[in-house]
Amino acid sequence: MPVVFLAAAKWLPVIPELKQVLLVQASMPAAVAPIIVARHYGGSPGVAVQGVIATSIVALVTMPLWISWGIRFIFEWDDSLSLPSIILNNEEILKSL
């Protein structure tokens, strides 16, 4: 699923701030929705809780990786750029759209 969000952020003609939001959302762990869905459809909420906890723990490592890779992918970032320059210098990105 993160790959779908990253592809949308790269190729949809939206403002850079929305691309940044999509990038962060792509890297997020599972929310509490699986617990509610499991309870509603007669599933096992305990298993859903385990999934939420597991993805939250794994996200401590994977979120920074997804975000750093996503910035390079979406904004075609090279090592000469810094993250603050991408966030604060959106005018150049807007011109390229």
Coordinates of N, CA and C in Angstrom, one line a residue:
M1 N 0.8 -1.2 0.0 CA 0.0 0.0 0.0 C 0.8 1.3 0.0
P2 N 2.0 1.3 0.7 CA 2.8 2.5 0.7 C 3.2 2.9 -0.8
V3 N 3.5 1.9 -1.6 CA 3.9 2.1 -2.9 C 2.9 2.9 -3.7
V4 N 1.6 2.5 -3.5 CA 0.5 3.2 -4.2 C 0.4 4.7 -3.8
F5 N 0.6 5.0 -2.5 CA 0.6 6.4 -2.0 C 1.8 7.1 -2.6
L6 N 3.0 6.5 -2.7 CA 4.2 7.1 -3.2 C 4.0 7.4 -4.7
A7 N 3.4 6.5 -5.4 CA 3.2 6.7 -6.9 C 2.2 7.8 -7.1
A8 N 1.2 7.9 -6.3 CA 0.2 8.9 -6.4 C 0.9 10.3 -6.1
A9 N 1.7 10.3 -5.1 CA 2.4 11.6 -4.7 C 3.4 12.0 -5.8
K10 N 4.0 11.0 -6.5 CA 4.9 11.4 -7.6 C 4.2 11.9 -8.8
W11 N 3.1 11.2 -9.2 CA 2.6 11.5 -10.5 C 1.3 12.3 -10.5
L12 N 0.6 12.5 -9.4 CA -0.6 13.4 -9.4 C -0.2 14.8 -9.4
P13 N -0.9 15.6 -10.2 CA -0.5 17.1 -10.3 C -1.1 17.8 -9.1
V14 N -0.5 17.6 -7.9 CA -0.9 18.3 -6.7 C 0.2 19.1 -6.1
I15 N -0.1 20.0 -5.2 CA 0.9 20.9 -4.6 C 1.9 20.1 -3.8
P16 N 3.1 20.5 -3.6 CA 4.2 19.8 -2.9 C 3.8 19.5 -1.5
E17 N 3.0 20.3 -0.8 CA 2.6 20.0 0.6 C 1.8 18.8 0.6
L18 N 0.9 18.6 -0.3 CA 0.0 17.4 -0.4 C 0.9 16.2 -0.7
K19 N 1.9 16.3 -1.5 CA 2.8 15.2 -1.8 C 3.5 14.8 -0.5
Q20 N 3.9 15.8 0.3 CA 4.6 15.5 1.6 C 3.6 14.8 2.5
V21 N 2.4 15.2 2.6 CA 1.4 14.5 3.4 C 1.2 13.1 3.0
L22 N 1.1 12.8 1.7 CA 0.9 11.5 1.1 C 2.1 10.6 1.5
L23 N 3.3 11.2 1.5 CA 4.5 10.5 1.8 C 4.5 10.0 3.3
V24 N 4.1 10.9 4.2 CA 4.1 10.6 5.6 C 3.0 9.6 5.8
Q25 N 1.8 9.7 5.2 CA 0.7 8.7 5.4 C 1.1 7.4 4.9
A26 N 1.9 7.3 3.8 CA 2.4 6.0 3.3 C 3.2 5.3 4.2
S27 N 3.9 6.0 5.1 CA 4.9 5.4 6.0 C 4.3 5.0 7.3
M28 N 3.0 5.4 7.6 CA 2.4 5.2 8.9 C 2.0 3.7 9.1
P29 N 2.0 3.3 10.4 CA 1.6 1.9 10.7 C 0.1 1.8 10.7
A30 N -0.4 0.6 10.9 CA -1.8 0.4 11.0 C -2.5 1.1 12.1
A31 N -3.6 1.7 11.9 CA -4.3 2.4 12.9 C -5.3 1.5 13.7
V32 N -6.2 2.0 14.4 CA -7.1 1.2 15.2 C -8.3 0.7 14.4
A33 N -8.4 1.1 13.1 CA -9.5 0.6 12.3 C -9.6 -0.9 12.2
P34 N -8.4 -1.6 12.1 CA -8.6 -3.1 12.0 C -9.2 -3.7 13.2
I35 N -9.1 -3.1 14.3 CA -9.7 -3.7 15.5 C -11.2 -3.5 15.4
I36 N -11.7 -2.3 15.0 CA -13.1 -2.0 14.9 C -13.7 -3.0 13.8
V37 N -13.0 -3.1 12.7 CA -13.5 -4.0 11.6 C -13.6 -5.4 12.1
A38 N -12.6 -5.9 12.8 CA -12.6 -7.3 13.3 C -13.8 -7.5 14.2
R39 N -14.0 -6.5 15.1 CA -15.1 -6.7 16.1 C -16.4 -6.6 15.3
H40 N -16.6 -5.7 14.4 CA -17.8 -5.6 13.6 C -18.2 -6.8 12.8
Y41 N -17.2 -7.4 12.2 CA -17.5 -8.6 11.3 C -17.2 -9.9 12.0
G42 N -17.2 -9.9 13.3 CA -17.0 -11.2 14.1 C -15.7 -11.8 14.0
G43 N -14.7 -11.0 13.7 CA -13.3 -11.5 13.7 C -12.7 -11.5 15.1
S44 N -11.4 -11.6 15.1 CA -10.7 -11.7 16.4 C -10.0 -10.3 16.7
P45 N -10.6 -9.5 17.5 CA -10.0 -8.2 17.8 C -8.6 -8.4 18.5
G46 N -8.4 -9.5 19.2 CA -7.1 -9.7 19.8 C -6.0 -9.8 18.8
V47 N -6.3 -10.5 17.7 CA -5.3 -10.6 16.6 C -5.1 -9.2 15.9
A48 N -6.2 -8.5 15.8 CA -6.0 -7.1 15.2 C -5.2 -6.2 16.1
V49 N -5.4 -6.3 17.4 CA -4.5 -5.6 18.4 C -3.1 -5.9 18.2
Q50 N -2.8 -7.2 18.1 CA -1.4 -7.7 17.9 C -0.8 -7.1 16.6
G51 N -1.7 -7.0 15.5 CA -1.2 -6.4 14.3 C -0.9 -4.9 14.4
V52 N -1.8 -4.2 15.2 CA -1.5 -2.8 15.4 C -0.3 -2.6 16.2
I53 N -0.1 -3.3 17.2 CA 1.1 -3.2 18.1 C 2.4 -3.5 17.3
A54 N 2.3 -4.6 16.5 CA 3.5 -5.0 15.7 C 3.9 -4.0 14.7
T55 N 2.9 -3.5 14.0 CA 3.2 -2.5 12.9 C 3.7 -1.2 13.6
S56 N 3.2 -0.9 14.7 CA 3.7 0.4 15.4 C 5.1 0.2 15.8
I57 N 5.5 -1.0 16.3 CA 6.9 -1.2 16.7 C 7.8 -1.2 15.5
V58 N 7.4 -1.9 14.4 CA 8.2 -2.0 13.2 C 8.3 -0.6 12.6
A59 N 7.3 0.2 12.7 CA 7.3 1.6 12.1 C 8.4 2.5 12.7
L60 N 8.9 2.2 13.9 CA 10.0 3.0 14.4 C 11.2 2.9 13.5
V61 N 11.4 1.8 12.9 CA 12.5 1.6 11.9 C 12.1 2.0 10.5
T62 N 10.9 1.5 10.1 CA 10.6 1.6 8.7 C 10.1 3.0 8.3
M63 N 9.5 3.8 9.2 CA 9.1 5.2 8.8 C 10.2 6.1 8.3
P64 N 11.3 6.1 9.1 CA 12.4 7.0 8.5 C 12.9 6.5 7.2
L65 N 12.9 5.2 7.0 CA 13.4 4.6 5.7 C 12.5 5.0 4.6
W66 N 11.1 4.8 4.8 CA 10.2 5.1 3.8 C 10.2 6.6 3.4
I67 N 10.3 7.4 4.5 CA 10.3 8.9 4.2 C 11.6 9.3 3.4
S68 N 12.7 8.8 3.8 CA 13.9 9.2 3.1 C 13.9 8.7 1.7
W69 N 13.5 7.4 1.5 CA 13.4 6.9 0.1 C 12.3 7.7 -0.7
G70 N 11.2 7.9 0.0 CA 10.1 8.6 -0.7 C 10.4 10.0 -1.1
I71 N 11.2 10.7 -0.3 CA 11.7 12.1 -0.7 C 12.5 12.0 -2.0
R72 N 13.4 11.0 -2.0 CA 14.2 10.9 -3.2 C 13.4 10.5 -4.4
F73 N 12.4 9.6 -4.2 CA 11.6 9.2 -5.3 C 10.6 10.3 -5.8
I74 N 9.9 10.9 -4.9 CA 8.9 11.9 -5.3 C 9.6 13.2 -5.9
F75 N 10.6 13.7 -5.2 CA 11.1 15.0 -5.6 C 12.4 14.8 -6.4
E76 N 12.8 13.6 -6.8 CA 14.0 13.4 -7.5 C 15.2 14.1 -6.9
W77 N 15.3 13.8 -5.6 CA 16.2 14.4 -4.7 C 17.6 13.8 -4.9
D78 N 18.6 14.6 -5.0 CA 20.0 14.1 -5.0 C 20.6 14.5 -3.7
D79 N 21.8 13.9 -3.4 CA 22.5 14.1 -2.1 C 22.9 15.6 -1.9
S80 N 22.9 16.4 -2.9 CA 23.3 17.8 -2.7 C 22.1 18.6 -2.0
L81 N 20.9 18.1 -2.0 CA 19.8 18.8 -1.4 C 19.6 18.3 0.0
S82 N 19.1 19.2 0.8 CA 18.8 18.8 2.2 C 17.2 18.8 2.4
L83 N 16.8 18.1 3.4 CA 15.3 18.0 3.6 C 14.7 19.4 3.9
P84 N 15.3 20.3 4.7 CA 14.7 21.6 4.9 C 14.7 22.4 3.6
S85 N 15.6 22.2 2.7 CA 15.6 23.0 1.4 C 14.4 22.5 0.6
I86 N 14.1 21.2 0.7 CA 12.9 20.7 -0.1 C 11.6 21.2 0.5
I87 N 11.5 21.2 1.8 CA 10.3 21.6 2.4 C 10.1 23.2 2.3
L88 N 11.2 23.9 2.5 CA 11.0 25.4 2.5 C 11.1 26.0 1.1
N89 N 11.6 25.3 0.2 CA 11.8 25.9 -1.1 C 10.9 25.3 -2.1
N90 N 9.6 25.4 -1.8 CA 8.6 24.8 -2.7 C 8.3 25.5 -4.0
E91 N 8.8 26.8 -4.1 CA 8.6 27.6 -5.3 C 9.2 26.9 -6.5
E92 N 10.4 26.4 -6.4 CA 11.1 25.7 -7.5 C 10.3 24.4 -7.9
I93 N 9.8 23.7 -6.9 CA 9.0 22.5 -7.2 C 7.7 22.9 -7.9
L94 N 7.1 23.9 -7.5 CA 5.8 24.4 -8.1 C 6.1 24.8 -9.6
K95 N 7.2 25.4 -9.9 CA 7.5 25.8 -11.2 C 7.7 24.6 -12.1
S96 N 8.2 23.5 -11.6 CA 8.4 22.3 -12.4 C 7.2 21.5 -12.7
L97 N 6.1 21.8 -12.0 CA 4.8 21.1 -12.3 C 4.2 21.5 -13.5

